[in-house]
Coordinates of C-alpha atoms in Angstrom, one line a residue:
X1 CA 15.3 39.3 23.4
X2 CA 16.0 35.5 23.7
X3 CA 19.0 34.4 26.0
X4 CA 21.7 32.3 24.7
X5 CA 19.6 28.9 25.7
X6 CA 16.8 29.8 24.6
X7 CA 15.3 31.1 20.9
X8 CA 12.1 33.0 19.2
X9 CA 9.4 30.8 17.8
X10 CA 5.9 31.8 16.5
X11 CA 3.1 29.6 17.2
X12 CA -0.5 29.6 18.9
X13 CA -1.1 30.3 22.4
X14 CA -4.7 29.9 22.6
X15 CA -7.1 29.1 20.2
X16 CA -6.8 30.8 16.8
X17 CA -4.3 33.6 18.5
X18 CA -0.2 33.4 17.0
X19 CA 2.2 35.5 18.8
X20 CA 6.1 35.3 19.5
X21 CA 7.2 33.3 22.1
X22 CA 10.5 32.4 24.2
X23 CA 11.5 28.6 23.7
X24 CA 14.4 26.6 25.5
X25 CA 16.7 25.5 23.1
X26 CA 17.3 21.7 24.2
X27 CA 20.3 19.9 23.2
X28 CA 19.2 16.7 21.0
X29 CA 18.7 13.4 22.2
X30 CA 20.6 9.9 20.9
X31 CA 18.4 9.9 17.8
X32 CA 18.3 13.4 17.5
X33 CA 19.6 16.2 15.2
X34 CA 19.2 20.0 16.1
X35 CA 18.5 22.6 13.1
X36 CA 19.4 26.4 13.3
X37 CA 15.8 26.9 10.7
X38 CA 16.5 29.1 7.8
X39 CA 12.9 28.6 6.1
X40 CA 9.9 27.1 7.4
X41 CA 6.9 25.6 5.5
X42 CA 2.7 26.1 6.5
X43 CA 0.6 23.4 5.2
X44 CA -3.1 22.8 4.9
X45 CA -2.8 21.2 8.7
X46 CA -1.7 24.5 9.7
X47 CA -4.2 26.6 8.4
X48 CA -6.6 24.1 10.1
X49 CA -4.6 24.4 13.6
X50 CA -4.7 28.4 13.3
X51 CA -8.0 28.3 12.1
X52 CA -9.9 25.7 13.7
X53 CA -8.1 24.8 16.6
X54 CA -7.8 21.2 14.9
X55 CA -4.6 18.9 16.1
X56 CA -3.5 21.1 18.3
X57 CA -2.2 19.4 21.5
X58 CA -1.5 22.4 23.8
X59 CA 0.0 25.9 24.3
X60 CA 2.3 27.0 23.2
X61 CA 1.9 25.3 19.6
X62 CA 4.4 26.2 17.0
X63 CA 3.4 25.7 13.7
X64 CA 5.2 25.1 9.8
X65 CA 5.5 21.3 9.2
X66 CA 8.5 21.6 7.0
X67 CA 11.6 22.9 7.7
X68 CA 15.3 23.7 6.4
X69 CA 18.6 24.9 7.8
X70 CA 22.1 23.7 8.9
X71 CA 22.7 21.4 11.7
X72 CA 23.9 22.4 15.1
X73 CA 24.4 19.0 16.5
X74 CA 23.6 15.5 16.4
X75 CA 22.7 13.0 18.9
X76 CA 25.3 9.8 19.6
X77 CA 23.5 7.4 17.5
X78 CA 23.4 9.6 14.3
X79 CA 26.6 9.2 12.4
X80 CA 24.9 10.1 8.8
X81 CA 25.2 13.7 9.2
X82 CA 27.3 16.2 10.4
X83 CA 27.2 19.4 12.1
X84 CA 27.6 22.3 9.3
X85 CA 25.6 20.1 6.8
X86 CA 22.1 21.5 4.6
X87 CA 19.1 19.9 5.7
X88 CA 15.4 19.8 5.3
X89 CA 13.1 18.5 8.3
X90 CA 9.6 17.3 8.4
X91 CA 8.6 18.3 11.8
X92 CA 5.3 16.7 13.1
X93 CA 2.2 18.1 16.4
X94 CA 3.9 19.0 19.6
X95 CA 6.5 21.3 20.7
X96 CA 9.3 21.2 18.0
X97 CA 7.3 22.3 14.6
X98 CA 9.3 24.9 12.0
X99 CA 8.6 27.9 12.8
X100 CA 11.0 28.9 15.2
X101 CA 15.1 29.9 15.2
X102 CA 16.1 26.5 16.4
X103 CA 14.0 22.6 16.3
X104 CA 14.8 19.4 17.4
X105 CA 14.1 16.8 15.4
X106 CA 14.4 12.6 15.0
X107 CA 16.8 12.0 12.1
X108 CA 14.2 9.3 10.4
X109 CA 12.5 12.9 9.8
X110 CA 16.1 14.9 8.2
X111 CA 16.6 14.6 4.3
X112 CA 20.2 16.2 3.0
X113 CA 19.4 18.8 0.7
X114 CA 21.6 18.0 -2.0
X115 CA 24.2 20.4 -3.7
X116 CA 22.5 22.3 -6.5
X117 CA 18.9 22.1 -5.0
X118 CA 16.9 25.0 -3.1
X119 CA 16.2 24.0 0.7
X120 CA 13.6 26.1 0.9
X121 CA 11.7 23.9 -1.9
X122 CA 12.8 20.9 0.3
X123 CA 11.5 22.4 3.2
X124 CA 8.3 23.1 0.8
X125 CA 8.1 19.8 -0.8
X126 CA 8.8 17.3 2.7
X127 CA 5.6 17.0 3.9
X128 CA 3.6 16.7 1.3
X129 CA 6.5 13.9 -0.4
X130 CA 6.1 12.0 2.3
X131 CA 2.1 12.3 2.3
X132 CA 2.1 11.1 -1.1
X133 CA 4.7 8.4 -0.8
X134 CA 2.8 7.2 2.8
X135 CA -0.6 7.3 1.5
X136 CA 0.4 5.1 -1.8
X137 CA 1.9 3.0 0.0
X138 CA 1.6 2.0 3.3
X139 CA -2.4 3.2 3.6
X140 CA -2.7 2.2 -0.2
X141 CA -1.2 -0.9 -0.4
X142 CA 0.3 -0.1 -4.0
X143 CA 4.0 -1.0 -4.1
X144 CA 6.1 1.4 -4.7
X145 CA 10.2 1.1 -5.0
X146 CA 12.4 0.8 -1.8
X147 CA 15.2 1.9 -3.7
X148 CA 16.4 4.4 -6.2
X149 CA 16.9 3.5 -8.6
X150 CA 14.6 0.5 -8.3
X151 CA 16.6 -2.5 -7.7
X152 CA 13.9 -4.4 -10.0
X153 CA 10.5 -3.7 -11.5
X154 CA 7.0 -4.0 -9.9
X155 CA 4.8 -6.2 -11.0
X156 CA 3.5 -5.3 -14.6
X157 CA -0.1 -6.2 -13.4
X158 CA -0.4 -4.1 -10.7
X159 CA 1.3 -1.0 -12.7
X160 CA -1.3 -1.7 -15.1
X161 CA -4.6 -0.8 -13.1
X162 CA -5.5 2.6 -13.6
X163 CA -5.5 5.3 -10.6
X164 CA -7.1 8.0 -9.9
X165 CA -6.0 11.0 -8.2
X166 CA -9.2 13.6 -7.7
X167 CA -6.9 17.2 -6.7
X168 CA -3.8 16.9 -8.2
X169 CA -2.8 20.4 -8.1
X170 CA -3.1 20.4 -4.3
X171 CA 0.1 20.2 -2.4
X172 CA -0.2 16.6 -1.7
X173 CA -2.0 15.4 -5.2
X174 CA 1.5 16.6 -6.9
X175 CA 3.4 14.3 -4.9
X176 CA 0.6 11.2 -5.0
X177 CA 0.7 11.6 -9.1
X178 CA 5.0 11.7 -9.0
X179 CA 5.3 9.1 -6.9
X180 CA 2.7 6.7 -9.3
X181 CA 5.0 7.9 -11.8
X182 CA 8.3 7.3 -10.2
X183 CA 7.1 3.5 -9.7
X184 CA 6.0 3.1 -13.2
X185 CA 2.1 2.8 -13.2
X186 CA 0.7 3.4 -16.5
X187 CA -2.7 5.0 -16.6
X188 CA -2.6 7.8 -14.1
X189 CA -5.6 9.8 -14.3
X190 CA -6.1 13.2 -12.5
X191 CA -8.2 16.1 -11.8
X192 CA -7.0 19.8 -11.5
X193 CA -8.1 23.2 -12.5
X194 CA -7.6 24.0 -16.4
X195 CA -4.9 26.2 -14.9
X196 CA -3.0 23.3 -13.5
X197 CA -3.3 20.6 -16.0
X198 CA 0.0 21.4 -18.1
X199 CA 1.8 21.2 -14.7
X200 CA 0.1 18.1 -13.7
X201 CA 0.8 16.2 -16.8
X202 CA 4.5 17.3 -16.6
X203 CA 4.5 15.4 -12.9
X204 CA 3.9 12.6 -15.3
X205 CA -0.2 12.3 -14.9
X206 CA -1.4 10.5 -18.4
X207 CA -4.8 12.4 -17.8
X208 CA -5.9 15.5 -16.7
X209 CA -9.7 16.6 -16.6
X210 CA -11.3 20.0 -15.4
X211 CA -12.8 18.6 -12.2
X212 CA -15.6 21.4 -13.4
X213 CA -16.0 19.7 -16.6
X214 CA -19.9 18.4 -16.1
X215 CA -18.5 15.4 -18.2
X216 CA -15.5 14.6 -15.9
X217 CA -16.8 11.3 -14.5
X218 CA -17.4 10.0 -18.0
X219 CA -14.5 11.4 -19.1
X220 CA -12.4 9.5 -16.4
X221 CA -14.3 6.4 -17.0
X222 CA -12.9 6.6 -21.1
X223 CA -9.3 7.3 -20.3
X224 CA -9.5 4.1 -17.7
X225 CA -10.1 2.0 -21.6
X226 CA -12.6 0.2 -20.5
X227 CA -10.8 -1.2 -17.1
X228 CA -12.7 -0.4 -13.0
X229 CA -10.8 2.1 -11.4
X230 CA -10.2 0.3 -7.9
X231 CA -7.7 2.6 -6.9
X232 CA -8.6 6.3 -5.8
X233 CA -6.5 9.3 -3.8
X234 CA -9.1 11.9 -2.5
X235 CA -6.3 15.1 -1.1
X236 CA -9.3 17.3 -1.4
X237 CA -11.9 15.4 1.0
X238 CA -14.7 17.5 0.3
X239 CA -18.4 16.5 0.4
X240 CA -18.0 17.4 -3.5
X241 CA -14.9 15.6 -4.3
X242 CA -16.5 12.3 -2.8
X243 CA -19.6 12.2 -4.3
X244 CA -17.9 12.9 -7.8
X245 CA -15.5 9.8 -6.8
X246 CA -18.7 7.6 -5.6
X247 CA -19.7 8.2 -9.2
X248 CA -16.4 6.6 -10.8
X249 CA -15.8 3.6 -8.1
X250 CA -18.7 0.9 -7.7
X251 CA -16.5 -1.8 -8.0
X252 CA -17.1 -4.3 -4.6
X253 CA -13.2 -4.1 -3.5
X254 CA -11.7 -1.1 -4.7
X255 CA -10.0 1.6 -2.6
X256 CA -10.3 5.3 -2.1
X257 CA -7.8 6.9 0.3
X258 CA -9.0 9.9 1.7
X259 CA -6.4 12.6 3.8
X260 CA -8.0 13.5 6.6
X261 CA -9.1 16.0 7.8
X262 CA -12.4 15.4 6.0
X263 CA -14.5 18.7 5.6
X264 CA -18.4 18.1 5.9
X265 CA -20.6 21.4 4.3
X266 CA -18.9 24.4 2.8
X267 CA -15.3 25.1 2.6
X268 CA -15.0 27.7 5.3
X269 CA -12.8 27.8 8.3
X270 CA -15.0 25.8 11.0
X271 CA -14.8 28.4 13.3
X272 CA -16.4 31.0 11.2
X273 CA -19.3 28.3 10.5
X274 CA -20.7 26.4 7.6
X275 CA -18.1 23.3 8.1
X276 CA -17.3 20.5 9.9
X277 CA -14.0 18.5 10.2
X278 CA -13.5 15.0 10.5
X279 CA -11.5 12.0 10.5
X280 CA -14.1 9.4 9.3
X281 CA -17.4 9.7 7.1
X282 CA -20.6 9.1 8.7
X283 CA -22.5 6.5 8.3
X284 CA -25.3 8.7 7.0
X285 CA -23.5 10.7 5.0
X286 CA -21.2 8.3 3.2
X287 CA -22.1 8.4 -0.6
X288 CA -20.0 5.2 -1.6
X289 CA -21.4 1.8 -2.9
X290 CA -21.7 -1.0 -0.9
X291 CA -18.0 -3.1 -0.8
X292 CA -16.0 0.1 -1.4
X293 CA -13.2 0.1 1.1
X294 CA -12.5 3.5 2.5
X295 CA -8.6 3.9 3.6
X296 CA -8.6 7.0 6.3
X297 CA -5.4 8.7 6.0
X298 CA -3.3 10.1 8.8
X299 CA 0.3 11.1 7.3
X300 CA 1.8 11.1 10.8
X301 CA 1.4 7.5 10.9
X302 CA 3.8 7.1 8.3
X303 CA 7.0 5.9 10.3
X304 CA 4.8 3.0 12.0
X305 CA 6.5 1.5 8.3
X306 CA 9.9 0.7 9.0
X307 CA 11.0 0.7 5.7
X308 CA 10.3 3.8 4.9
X309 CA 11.2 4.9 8.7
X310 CA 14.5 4.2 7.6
X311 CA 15.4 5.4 4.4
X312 CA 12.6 7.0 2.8
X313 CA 14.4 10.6 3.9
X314 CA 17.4 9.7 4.4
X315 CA 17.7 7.9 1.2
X316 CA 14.8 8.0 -1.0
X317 CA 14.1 11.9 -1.8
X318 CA 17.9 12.9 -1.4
X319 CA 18.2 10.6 -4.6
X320 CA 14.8 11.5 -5.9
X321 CA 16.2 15.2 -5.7
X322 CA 19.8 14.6 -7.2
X323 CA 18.2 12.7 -10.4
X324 CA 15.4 14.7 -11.1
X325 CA 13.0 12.8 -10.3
X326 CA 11.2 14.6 -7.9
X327 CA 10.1 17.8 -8.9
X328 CA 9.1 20.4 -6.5
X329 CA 6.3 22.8 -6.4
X330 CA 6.3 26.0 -6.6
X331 CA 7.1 28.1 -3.0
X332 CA 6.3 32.0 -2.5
X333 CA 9.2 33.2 0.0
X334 CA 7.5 35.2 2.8
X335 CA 10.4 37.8 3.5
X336 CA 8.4 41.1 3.2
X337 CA 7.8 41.7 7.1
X338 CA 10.2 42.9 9.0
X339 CA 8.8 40.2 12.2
X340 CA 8.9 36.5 12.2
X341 CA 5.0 36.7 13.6
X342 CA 4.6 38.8 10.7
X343 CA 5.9 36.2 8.2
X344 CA 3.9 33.5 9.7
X345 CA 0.5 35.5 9.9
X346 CA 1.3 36.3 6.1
X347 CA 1.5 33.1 5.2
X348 CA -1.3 32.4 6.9
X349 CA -3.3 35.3 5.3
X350 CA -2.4 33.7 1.6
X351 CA -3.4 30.0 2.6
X352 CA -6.8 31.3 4.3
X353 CA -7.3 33.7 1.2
X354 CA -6.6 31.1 -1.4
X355 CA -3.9 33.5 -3.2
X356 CA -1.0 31.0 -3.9
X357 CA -2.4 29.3 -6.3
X358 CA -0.1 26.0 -5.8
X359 CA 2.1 27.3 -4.4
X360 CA 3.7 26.2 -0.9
X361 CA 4.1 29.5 1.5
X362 CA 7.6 29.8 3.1
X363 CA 8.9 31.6 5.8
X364 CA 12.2 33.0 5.4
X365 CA 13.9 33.1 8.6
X366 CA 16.8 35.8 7.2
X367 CA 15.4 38.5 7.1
X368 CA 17.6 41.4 8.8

């Protein structure tokens, strides 16, 4: 049983192994807000820490990226919220992840969860927002609006080019093809599973293809009317997804951003065999043309921009979310164990199974 300064966390305390642990609760810092965590959020980069032992920078690691609850306390230099207040957190590596009663966090990483919305969806949706927004933007280049709503229009010629996102219905495609949306480009072409197109186009893609479909490259090409697609978002970063995307961009000068990790041979978990994980391509495997510019990812880079540092939690998706504008995906509440170990390993055991479908696992912290 946890004393009164400290609290109950689950995360890895060796390689591949999750139990419960005892954690200091720590008062926050200047620039700090403490969260009593209601629901917690695994990712993608969490089923890769539990399952390949990838990022992980020590032991005990907690896991869950985003998070959601009501503020204990706030450091002297945060006057923007208050204790009491709703709020969602996207918690990065190292000690104070989600999945634990209590995290401290910097407020450039707290959103307000406004009145009317779920924060479990906001703890859902906050990672995988600002992985779109980030990899759009600042590893992109493509402008997107600093304010909502815009304070003026982006450039008509840039909005124009067509972009392609190859794995829309993952968790971060969504947010890549809503953000594209939100700034007004034109021609945004996606792939997804049959299963996910209607939900794809609703998130405002102008194309959806089967990325099965045999024909999808020439398909893509079509919808582009004619134009080189010099833009490309690669969530997926599979040996498959890339060679599809080599065959749609040959243009000297275009882009393809690809979220790292990348996975080289079959989509296993590394530690069970058959893949590899990476951050860059090899030389000798790299199947792009010659003058195609390859943008490595890393979403925890994303406050080295200071406009978006500043307001794109604060500001940005609390107004994304009170408009509309932002819609989240779906989240499957893990509350049937009565443990919080046995929450997490269950929404472990549907991410490493494949069973939710697009949908974000959360771990429901009140559970009696």
């Amino acid at each position: 049983m946890a004393s009164e300064k400290t609290h109950i966390g689950v995360g890895l305390v060796k390689p591949y192994v999750l139990e419960q642990v005892e954690l200091p609760t720590r008062s926050p810092g200047p620039d700090e807000v403490l969260v009593k965590v209601d629901y917690a959020a695994l990712s993608a980069v969490d089923a890769h820490a539990i399952d390949d032992n990838f990022y992980v920078m020590g032991f005990p690691a907690m896991v869950g990226l985003g998070a959601a609850g009501k503020v204990v306390s706030v450091g002297s230099n945060v006057d923007w919220v208050k204790e009491g207040e709703t709020v969602a957190a996207f918690t990065q590596p190292g000690a104070d992840r989600a999945t634990q009663q209590y995290v401290v966090v910097p407020s450039s990483r707290i959103s307000k969860v406004p009145a009317g919305i779920s924060p479990a969806e906001v703890a859902g949706l906050i990672d995988n927002f600002v992985t779109g927004w980030h990899t759009v933007s600042s590893s992109f280049g493509l402008p997107l609006p600093t304010t909502i709503p815009p304070s003026s229009a982006l450039d008509p010629e840039v909005t124009s080019s067509p972009v392609l996102v190859w794995g829309a219905g993952t968790a971060a495609g969504t947010y890549m093809v809503q953000a594209l949306r939100i700034a007004g480009y034109k021609t945004i072409i996606a792939t997804a599973s049959a299963r996910s197109a209607p939900t794809i186009q609703s998130y405002g893609a102008t194309h959806v293809f089967d990325y099965n479909d045999p024909d999808v490259v020439t398909k893509i090409k079509e919808a582009a009317g004619g134009k080189p697609i010099k833009y490309v978002l690669d969530p997926v970063c599979t040996q498959t997804s890339m060679d599809r995307i080599s065959k749609v961009v040959d243009t000297p000068g275009s882009k393809v951003a690809l979220l790292i990790p990348i996975k080289l041979g079959t989509i296993t978990s590394v530690n069970e065999g058959g893949a590899q994980l990476v951050i860059e391509i090899p030389e000798d495997m790299n199947p792009f043309a010659k003058g195609v510019e390859l943008v490595y990812t890393k979403t925890f880079e994303w406050e080295a921009n200071d406009q978006w540092k500043r307001t794109l939690l604060k500001d940005i998706l609390p107004a994304l979310l009170s408009s509309g504008q932002i819609k989240p995906q779906e989240v499957r509440l893990i509350n049937n164990e009565p443990s919080l170990l046995g929450r997490v390993k269950e929404a472990h055991r549907l991410m490493k199974n494949n069973e939710l479908r697009g949908a974000k696992a959360v771990v429901d912290f009140n559970v009696a």
